[in-house]
Amino acid sequence: MEARFFRFLKLVGVGFKARTEREGRELFLKVGFSHEVQFTAPPAVRVYCFKPNLICCIGIDKQRVHSFAGAVRTSKPPEVYKGKGILYIEEVIKIKPGKRDRQKRGK
């Protein structure tokens, strides 16, 4: 029996989509840039998209799976003012108040 490690990523944002090709070897992301961002998975890692906004990285090597998921996340890290970006599924982002909200609290 082989151990399987996985990491789920969630795309949060209007129009953010993911798709896979070549049996889970290539990942294409639409994350608000003028072009698609392409990732090629390492040999021990497969990528699956269950929904257009849910990515699953699966593999037999924990370090490779987590490093690939981290590389995907760096293409559009979550922003703290709106909460958009690529997040780990269990991650919670604390939303910061904007400049306008801070001025209202002070008065």
Coordinates of C-alpha atoms in Angstrom, one line a residue:
M1 CA 0.0 0.0 0.0
E2 CA 1.4 3.4 -1.0
A3 CA 0.8 6.5 1.1
R4 CA -0.9 9.3 -0.7
F5 CA -0.5 12.9 0.3
F6 CA -2.7 15.7 -1.0
R7 CA -3.2 19.4 -0.8
F8 CA -6.4 21.3 -1.8
L9 CA -6.3 24.8 -3.2
K10 CA -9.3 27.1 -3.6
L11 CA -9.5 30.0 -6.1
V12 CA -11.4 32.9 -4.8
G13 CA -12.3 35.8 -7.1
V14 CA -14.5 36.7 -10.0
G15 CA -13.5 34.9 -13.2
F16 CA -10.7 32.8 -11.5
K17 CA -10.6 29.4 -13.1
A18 CA -8.4 26.3 -13.3
R19 CA -8.1 23.4 -15.8
T20 CA -5.8 20.5 -16.2
E21 CA -4.5 18.7 -19.3
R22 CA -2.4 15.7 -20.2
E23 CA -3.8 13.4 -17.4
G24 CA -3.0 15.8 -14.6
R25 CA 0.5 16.8 -15.7
E26 CA -0.3 20.4 -16.6
L27 CA -2.3 23.0 -14.8
F28 CA -3.6 26.2 -16.4
L29 CA -4.9 29.1 -14.3
K30 CA -6.9 32.1 -15.2
V31 CA -6.3 34.5 -12.2
G32 CA -6.8 38.0 -13.6
F33 CA -3.7 38.3 -15.7
S34 CA -3.8 39.0 -19.5
H35 CA -2.5 35.4 -20.1
E36 CA -3.0 32.0 -18.6
V37 CA -0.5 30.9 -16.0
Q38 CA 0.9 27.4 -16.8
F39 CA 2.4 24.9 -14.3
T40 CA 3.9 21.5 -15.1
A41 CA 3.7 19.1 -12.2
P42 CA 6.8 17.2 -11.0
P43 CA 7.1 13.5 -11.8
A44 CA 5.6 12.3 -8.5
V45 CA 2.7 14.7 -8.5
R46 CA -0.7 14.8 -10.2
V47 CA -3.1 17.7 -10.4
Y48 CA -6.9 17.4 -10.6
C49 CA -9.6 20.1 -10.9
F50 CA -12.9 18.9 -9.3
K51 CA -14.6 22.3 -10.0
P52 CA -13.2 25.3 -11.9
N53 CA -12.3 26.8 -8.6
L54 CA -11.0 23.8 -6.7
I55 CA -7.5 22.2 -7.3
C56 CA -6.2 19.0 -5.7
C57 CA -2.5 18.1 -5.8
I58 CA -1.9 14.4 -5.1
G59 CA 1.3 12.5 -4.9
I60 CA 3.4 9.9 -3.1
D61 CA 6.1 12.4 -1.9
K62 CA 4.8 14.9 0.7
Q63 CA 7.6 17.4 0.2
R64 CA 7.0 17.5 -3.6
V65 CA 3.2 17.8 -3.3
H66 CA 3.4 20.7 -0.7
S67 CA 6.1 22.5 -2.6
F68 CA 4.2 22.3 -5.9
A69 CA 1.0 23.6 -4.1
G70 CA 3.1 26.4 -2.7
A71 CA 4.4 27.3 -6.2
V72 CA 0.9 27.4 -7.5
R73 CA -0.2 29.6 -4.6
T74 CA 2.6 32.1 -5.3
S75 CA 1.2 32.9 -8.7
K76 CA -1.7 34.8 -6.9
P77 CA -1.3 34.9 -3.1
P78 CA -4.4 35.9 -1.1
E79 CA -4.8 39.6 -0.6
V80 CA -5.7 40.9 2.9
Y81 CA -8.1 43.7 1.9
K82 CA -10.6 41.7 -0.4
G83 CA -9.7 38.1 0.3
K84 CA -9.1 37.2 -3.3
G85 CA -6.4 34.9 -4.6
I86 CA -5.4 31.2 -4.2
L87 CA -5.9 29.9 -0.7
Y88 CA -5.3 26.5 0.9
I89 CA -8.8 25.0 1.6
E90 CA -8.4 25.1 5.4
E91 CA -6.8 28.6 5.4
V92 CA -8.7 31.6 6.9
I93 CA -7.8 35.1 5.9
K94 CA -8.4 37.9 8.3
I95 CA -9.7 40.9 6.2
K96 CA -8.1 44.2 7.1
P97 CA -10.2 47.3 7.3
G98 CA -9.5 49.8 4.5
K99 CA -8.6 53.4 4.9
R100 CA -12.2 54.5 4.9
D101 CA -13.2 52.1 7.6
R102 CA -10.3 53.2 9.9
Q103 CA -11.4 56.8 9.6
K104 CA -15.0 55.9 10.7
R105 CA -13.8 54.1 13.8
G106 CA -11.6 57.0 14.9
K107 CA -14.5 59.5 14.9

